[in-house]
XYZ file of C-alpha atoms in Angstrom:
443
model
C -8.445 -18.052 8.946
C -6.828 -16.802 5.803
C -6.322 -13.326 6.611
C -5.396 -11.688 10.050
C -6.755 -8.038 9.969
C -4.788 -5.805 11.957
C -6.467 -2.945 13.866
C -4.953 -0.276 11.830
C -6.830 1.198 8.665
C -5.271 3.116 5.897
C -6.909 4.682 3.095
C -5.251 5.717 -0.180
C -6.583 8.694 -2.125
C -5.179 8.888 -5.609
C -6.249 11.761 -8.452
C -7.624 10.012 -11.275
C -5.044 10.853 -14.720
C -4.222 13.688 -12.614
C -2.218 15.709 -14.858
C -5.157 15.375 -17.313
C -7.620 16.138 -14.623
C -5.713 19.250 -13.590
C -6.232 20.317 -17.337
C -9.731 19.665 -17.635
C -10.648 21.556 -14.641
C -9.974 24.981 -16.670
C -10.790 23.697 -19.929
C -14.071 21.576 -19.882
C -13.967 21.489 -23.616
C -11.179 18.547 -23.019
C -13.538 16.396 -20.880
C -14.614 13.408 -23.035
C -11.693 13.748 -25.453
C -8.617 11.739 -25.802
C -6.034 13.837 -24.250
C -2.275 13.187 -23.212
C 0.301 15.067 -21.223
C 3.992 15.100 -22.519
C 7.010 15.168 -20.773
C 10.078 17.545 -20.805
C 10.501 19.268 -24.363
C 7.246 17.441 -25.441
C 8.870 14.139 -25.606
C 6.840 11.131 -24.181
C 3.515 10.275 -22.821
C 3.310 11.001 -19.121
C -0.133 10.889 -18.485
C -3.374 9.448 -20.417
C -7.061 10.066 -20.165
C -9.393 6.969 -20.580
C -10.274 7.968 -24.021
C -6.747 8.138 -24.987
C -6.170 4.608 -23.279
C -8.995 3.308 -25.250
C -7.181 4.425 -28.332
C -4.084 2.369 -27.435
C -1.913 4.881 -26.360
C 0.935 3.323 -24.242
C 2.382 5.085 -21.224
C 5.991 6.747 -22.053
C 5.446 6.232 -25.798
C 7.509 8.637 -27.442
C 5.084 11.321 -29.064
C 6.533 11.837 -32.443
C 5.410 7.779 -33.215
C 2.264 8.440 -32.322
C 1.406 11.895 -33.419
C -0.065 11.220 -36.779
C -2.671 8.255 -35.989
C -3.303 10.221 -32.589
C -4.242 13.440 -33.974
C -6.256 12.043 -36.928
C -8.648 10.297 -34.351
C -9.263 13.596 -32.447
C -6.276 13.433 -29.872
C -5.291 16.589 -27.986
C -1.663 16.515 -26.735
C -0.424 18.993 -24.075
C 2.843 20.071 -22.410
C 3.306 19.530 -19.116
C 2.303 22.496 -16.814
C 3.818 21.399 -13.836
C 3.336 24.875 -11.802
C -0.438 24.165 -12.326
C -0.305 20.436 -11.351
C 1.693 21.374 -8.130
C -0.763 24.112 -7.055
C -3.835 21.997 -7.502
C -2.242 18.985 -5.754
C -1.777 21.357 -2.687
C -5.041 22.241 -2.651
C -6.373 18.350 -2.888
C -4.144 17.671 -0.276
C -5.035 20.315 1.984
C -8.712 19.054 1.664
C -7.950 15.379 2.227
C -5.642 16.293 5.327
C -9.143 17.594 6.532
C -10.417 13.725 6.824
C -7.381 12.935 9.298
C -4.888 14.238 11.403
C -2.546 11.393 10.335
C -1.830 12.132 6.528
C 0.967 10.781 4.563
C 1.629 12.994 1.238
C 3.059 10.387 -0.988
C 3.347 11.666 -4.168
C 1.768 14.644 -6.152
C -1.345 12.840 -6.596
C -1.478 10.466 -4.071
C -2.007 10.604 -0.177
C -2.249 7.976 2.479
C -4.657 8.596 5.637
C -4.672 6.704 8.635
C -8.100 5.696 10.062
C -6.954 3.559 12.566
C -9.913 4.200 15.647
C -12.407 5.174 12.770
C -14.295 1.651 13.037
C -17.334 3.261 14.633
C -17.658 5.248 11.605
C -19.461 4.378 8.463
C -15.928 4.435 6.415
C -17.799 4.039 3.001
C -19.720 7.119 3.906
C -16.812 8.831 4.995
C -14.785 8.256 1.305
C -18.144 9.180 -0.371
C -17.894 12.703 1.326
C -14.142 12.733 0.773
C -14.536 11.928 -2.701
C -17.222 14.501 -3.363
C -15.770 17.443 -1.661
C -12.355 17.077 -3.490
C -14.381 16.841 -6.705
C -16.559 20.038 -5.488
C -13.645 21.994 -4.269
C -11.108 21.721 -6.662
C -12.508 19.857 -9.791
C -10.389 16.563 -9.460
C -11.987 13.193 -9.398
C -10.446 10.667 -7.105
C -10.087 6.902 -6.542
C -10.428 5.824 -2.501
C -8.991 2.364 -1.334
C -9.369 1.325 1.955
C -7.299 -1.603 3.672
C -5.834 -2.734 7.020
C -2.551 -2.248 5.957
C -0.954 0.346 3.314
C -0.471 -2.460 0.735
C -3.738 -3.674 0.800
C -4.822 0.126 0.575
C -2.821 0.626 -2.319
C -4.549 -2.475 -3.989
C -7.805 -1.530 -2.892
C -7.104 2.003 -4.689
C -6.344 0.160 -8.158
C -9.377 -1.967 -7.621
C -11.359 1.355 -7.228
C -10.401 2.860 -10.397
C -10.080 -0.466 -12.616
C -12.516 -3.019 -11.169
C -16.093 -3.307 -12.486
C -17.531 -3.934 -8.906
C -15.757 -0.283 -7.843
C -15.351 1.692 -10.709
C -18.730 3.540 -10.521
C -18.501 4.572 -7.081
C -14.518 4.989 -7.287
C -14.376 3.470 -3.594
C -13.005 0.152 -2.490
C -13.284 -0.810 1.120
C -11.325 -3.960 1.640
C -11.759 -3.966 5.511
C -15.686 -4.548 4.839
C -15.340 -7.697 2.696
C -15.404 -11.459 4.107
C -12.320 -13.464 3.532
C -13.859 -15.430 0.686
C -14.338 -12.261 -1.485
C -10.793 -10.732 -0.322
C -9.463 -13.883 -1.578
C -11.295 -13.622 -5.025
C -9.977 -9.997 -5.422
C -6.310 -11.044 -4.481
C -6.600 -13.882 -6.805
C -7.583 -11.895 -9.720
C -4.512 -9.368 -8.932
C -1.143 -10.046 -10.570
C 1.494 -10.243 -8.270
C 3.589 -7.945 -10.384
C 1.201 -5.235 -10.039
C 1.431 -5.280 -6.098
C 2.996 -2.275 -4.682
C 6.776 -2.700 -4.439
C 6.975 -5.857 -6.595
C 7.964 -4.670 -9.865
C 8.562 -6.462 -13.224
C 11.797 -8.412 -12.309
C 10.644 -9.814 -9.122
C 7.289 -10.881 -10.470
C 9.109 -12.860 -13.092
C 10.796 -14.771 -10.493
C 7.802 -15.280 -8.598
C 6.124 -16.542 -11.724
C 8.747 -19.401 -12.165
C 7.994 -20.336 -8.621
C 4.364 -20.642 -9.051
C 3.495 -17.369 -7.307
C 1.502 -15.410 -9.905
C -1.376 -13.628 -7.878
C -1.397 -11.339 -4.829
C -3.482 -14.043 -2.988
C -0.115 -16.462 -3.746
C 2.035 -14.341 -2.462
C -0.137 -13.785 0.515
C -0.026 -17.673 1.341
C 3.807 -18.065 1.057
C 5.537 -18.139 4.085
C 7.225 -14.960 4.907
C 10.403 -16.702 6.338
C 10.848 -18.390 2.775
C 10.111 -15.049 1.289
C 12.980 -13.305 3.196
C 15.399 -16.023 2.470
C 14.964 -16.276 -1.054
C 14.237 -12.545 -1.925
C 14.639 -9.799 1.156
C 13.317 -8.081 3.789
C 11.454 -5.565 1.752
C 9.332 -8.451 -0.197
C 8.648 -10.207 3.239
C 6.877 -7.098 4.655
C 4.743 -7.137 1.397
C 3.935 -10.807 2.075
C 2.772 -9.918 5.792
C 0.849 -6.890 4.276
C -0.911 -8.760 1.944
C -2.169 -11.041 4.693
C -3.413 -8.157 6.709
C -0.421 -7.620 9.193
C 0.524 -4.125 9.090
C 4.306 -3.698 8.423
C 4.858 -0.378 7.197
C 4.168 2.700 9.203
C 2.745 5.963 8.509
C 4.972 8.976 7.757
C 3.477 12.193 8.642
C 6.450 14.211 6.999
C 8.307 13.103 3.759
C 11.903 12.072 4.716
C 14.626 14.427 4.650
C 16.448 14.063 0.875
C 20.083 12.865 1.364
C 20.603 14.487 -2.083
C 19.092 17.160 -4.556
C 19.303 17.021 -8.345
C 17.854 19.910 -10.424
C 18.542 19.070 -14.090
C 16.837 19.241 -17.286
C 17.287 18.162 -21.170
C 17.533 21.355 -23.344
C 15.008 22.557 -25.869
C 17.888 22.094 -28.630
C 21.530 21.544 -28.395
C 23.499 24.306 -26.715
C 27.064 24.780 -27.410
C 27.975 28.338 -26.080
C 29.507 28.820 -22.867
C 26.890 31.830 -21.866
C 23.788 29.739 -22.430
C 25.382 26.967 -20.031
C 25.964 29.533 -17.512
C 22.331 30.545 -17.697
C 20.983 27.033 -17.251
C 23.396 25.637 -14.495
C 22.597 29.235 -12.504
C 18.857 28.418 -12.710
C 19.299 24.833 -11.845
C 21.679 25.592 -8.840
C 18.826 28.115 -7.782
C 16.016 25.419 -7.990
C 18.197 23.234 -6.144
C 18.877 25.733 -3.340
C 15.322 26.667 -3.175
C 14.443 22.803 -2.277
C 17.559 22.666 -0.070
C 16.154 25.757 2.044
C 12.391 24.179 1.992
C 13.605 21.023 3.841
C 15.946 22.996 6.339
C 18.984 21.685 5.106
C 22.686 22.907 3.911
C 25.187 21.297 1.661
C 28.833 21.107 1.865
C 29.446 20.012 -1.829
C 27.636 20.035 -5.293
C 28.509 18.366 -8.653
C 27.928 20.124 -12.033
C 27.609 17.765 -15.077
C 27.084 18.028 -18.768
C 25.932 15.596 -21.486
C 25.933 15.594 -24.935
C 23.228 13.550 -26.966
C 24.394 9.956 -26.251
C 21.986 8.404 -29.047
C 22.966 10.740 -31.627
C 26.175 9.217 -33.440
C 26.820 12.442 -35.531
C 27.759 14.246 -32.397
C 30.819 13.920 -30.690
C 30.498 12.769 -27.311
C 31.445 14.238 -23.889
C 29.865 13.422 -20.467
C 32.010 15.467 -17.857
C 31.313 16.308 -14.219
C 33.264 17.653 -11.517
C 32.615 18.267 -7.596
C 33.040 21.219 -6.011
C 33.511 21.383 -2.001
C 32.509 24.454 -0.134
C 34.622 25.290 2.686
C 31.490 25.513 4.958
C 28.104 24.166 4.489
C 25.719 26.749 2.715
C 21.992 27.066 1.607
C 22.835 30.404 0.048
C 21.796 30.605 -3.808
C 24.641 33.217 -4.385
C 27.220 31.123 -2.875
C 26.245 27.714 -4.521
C 25.814 29.419 -7.639
C 29.311 30.929 -7.912
C 30.605 27.467 -6.818
C 28.427 25.936 -9.773
C 30.228 28.312 -12.232
C 33.375 27.549 -11.301
C 32.840 24.117 -11.928
C 31.109 24.444 -15.384
C 34.144 26.497 -16.124
C 36.552 23.673 -15.473
C 34.447 21.085 -17.344
C 33.320 22.978 -20.065
C 34.942 22.416 -23.596
C 34.116 24.268 -27.111
C 33.331 22.326 -29.850
C 30.626 19.913 -28.503
C 26.819 20.715 -28.121
C 25.432 19.619 -24.990
C 21.678 18.275 -24.512
C 21.602 18.487 -20.777
C 23.149 19.968 -17.983
C 22.572 19.430 -14.036
C 23.387 20.196 -10.571
C 23.496 17.960 -7.510
C 23.618 19.005 -4.093
C 25.613 16.409 -2.117
C 26.489 15.813 1.793
C 23.310 17.532 3.048
C 22.901 18.286 6.695
C 20.787 20.456 8.867
C 20.786 23.814 8.760
C 20.422 24.360 12.814
C 23.566 22.496 13.398
C 26.402 24.887 12.359
C 30.057 23.748 12.165
C 32.305 26.640 13.243
C 35.376 26.958 11.075
C 38.800 28.660 11.537
C 38.675 31.000 8.681
C 34.768 31.815 7.807
C 34.378 31.961 4.034
C 31.837 34.704 4.466
C 33.518 38.026 5.022
C 32.054 39.691 8.018
C 31.264 36.220 10.098
C 27.861 35.517 11.703
C 26.442 38.798 11.212
C 27.085 38.753 7.326
C 25.660 35.411 7.429
C 22.651 36.521 9.127
C 21.998 39.262 6.500
C 22.410 36.961 3.655
C 19.879 34.418 5.177
C 17.217 37.336 5.472
C 17.935 37.951 1.606
C 17.191 34.023 0.859
C 14.218 34.340 2.936
C 13.065 37.430 1.259
C 13.712 36.034 -2.106
C 11.621 32.731 -1.227
C 8.819 34.655 0.126
C 8.392 36.818 -2.813
C 8.734 34.219 -5.571
C 6.377 32.096 -3.260
C 3.542 34.797 -3.206
C 4.079 36.410 -6.511
C 5.119 33.612 -8.680
C 8.005 31.504 -9.656
C 10.916 33.610 -11.009
C 9.669 37.119 -9.792
C 13.109 37.375 -8.577
C 16.270 36.072 -9.770
C 19.949 36.255 -9.980
C 21.570 38.173 -13.001
C 23.658 35.041 -13.843
C 20.279 33.113 -14.410
C 19.989 36.012 -17.499
C 18.959 39.312 -17.438
C 16.650 39.162 -20.039
C 15.104 35.973 -18.769
C 11.326 37.139 -19.628
C 11.862 38.773 -22.658
C 12.976 35.848 -24.999
C 13.198 32.200 -24.606
C 16.908 31.213 -24.617
C 17.816 27.999 -26.313
C 18.459 25.836 -23.179
C 14.865 26.223 -22.091
C 12.472 23.322 -22.509
C 9.980 23.222 -25.606
C 6.757 23.192 -24.643
C 4.413 24.006 -27.492
C 1.347 23.205 -26.170
C 1.616 24.919 -22.752
C -1.919 25.863 -20.935
C -1.952 28.894 -19.030
C -1.170 29.118 -15.437
C -4.467 29.578 -14.508
C -3.932 29.823 -10.557
C -0.417 31.207 -10.272
C -0.262 34.090 -12.573
C -2.615 37.528 -12.612
C -2.239 37.960 -16.412
C -3.424 34.294 -16.911
C -6.080 33.770 -14.474
C -9.470 32.385 -16.246
C -11.945 34.544 -16.867
C -15.826 34.506 -17.046
C -17.661 36.927 -19.838
C -21.195 37.738 -19.749
C -22.911 36.893 -22.952
């Protein structure tokens, strides 16, 4: 028997051209048009519609290089609207989660469901119902791949979106296929496109005659482990139908949190850098509290433009340690600004700044110190914790930046500082700001 089909069943649901699809939900005029979404500061292409792919637009292409021929062909470019994408992702994931009590949100547009024990269901009909509900309730088209391992589900999802046998339905169920059909599809799938392989390993595998997913599934796993590592060995087992990757119902806690952005234009003054570093620290500590962690140290860094030979180069960083772990925006903001003061040098124009939170630990575990940093001890800390809870709740319910610290800039909403991203083609915040909600007008 070629394949050993495990008792487990996984489904991978993935939004098609997710960023572009989010834009089309509220702007139907974009349907059928070549559309790309650009990275920070409208730099590179990070999402493409099928029409843009047909024009030859490559993922990651610098927009300034393709702009003229692309716009001449009727193409539309949009700035990344991360707030909109995150909100629609949350809505989509909540619907997907209704189809299994075991859900793993893998990325902003991908989610695994474990359908083990669902064999008495018609999985194809279940997938059709899921796909239709997401499309009707959120407006996002999705592809669904079903397999007896997560790697096969990932491969099936790619077939559902690209292979002519499945593209029309948007669903590929490998568990329902006989071994001969499964071999045929795996033989047409390049090893480098298998989840977890990548181009470097693919090149090495090709030199050893392993060019397709089927080739990799036939290699003795012990040989793979000897010549590569245990990660690729698991991939080989999974392609055979032996489940090695478990379902993670909650994402693992991050061991580091980084908040950083390239500036819209070069920045040389300390006041602007203080605003930027304060804002990045606030973003990082918000994520820190979301995962229930605290930090013992943080690193502040600056970068001048590395590829601009006309600018003097300076890439400093400094790590600031705290007396006691904290997840308090004000405490960490003060520490970050002290680090900035130590590394800032006038005479340079900086392209990027950032903050990295290190030595993370659970906020539920508190190591007592002999001389507390917070005046007033436990009582004062409890008050600050309530303040942070209020800050997070207001920004969550009323929209990001409804409340902010003064060090982030008192007039933040009145003018766009030099350090902010350039997003010249930003769509409205259709779902998260009252003044930008879509309106239906009577004719």
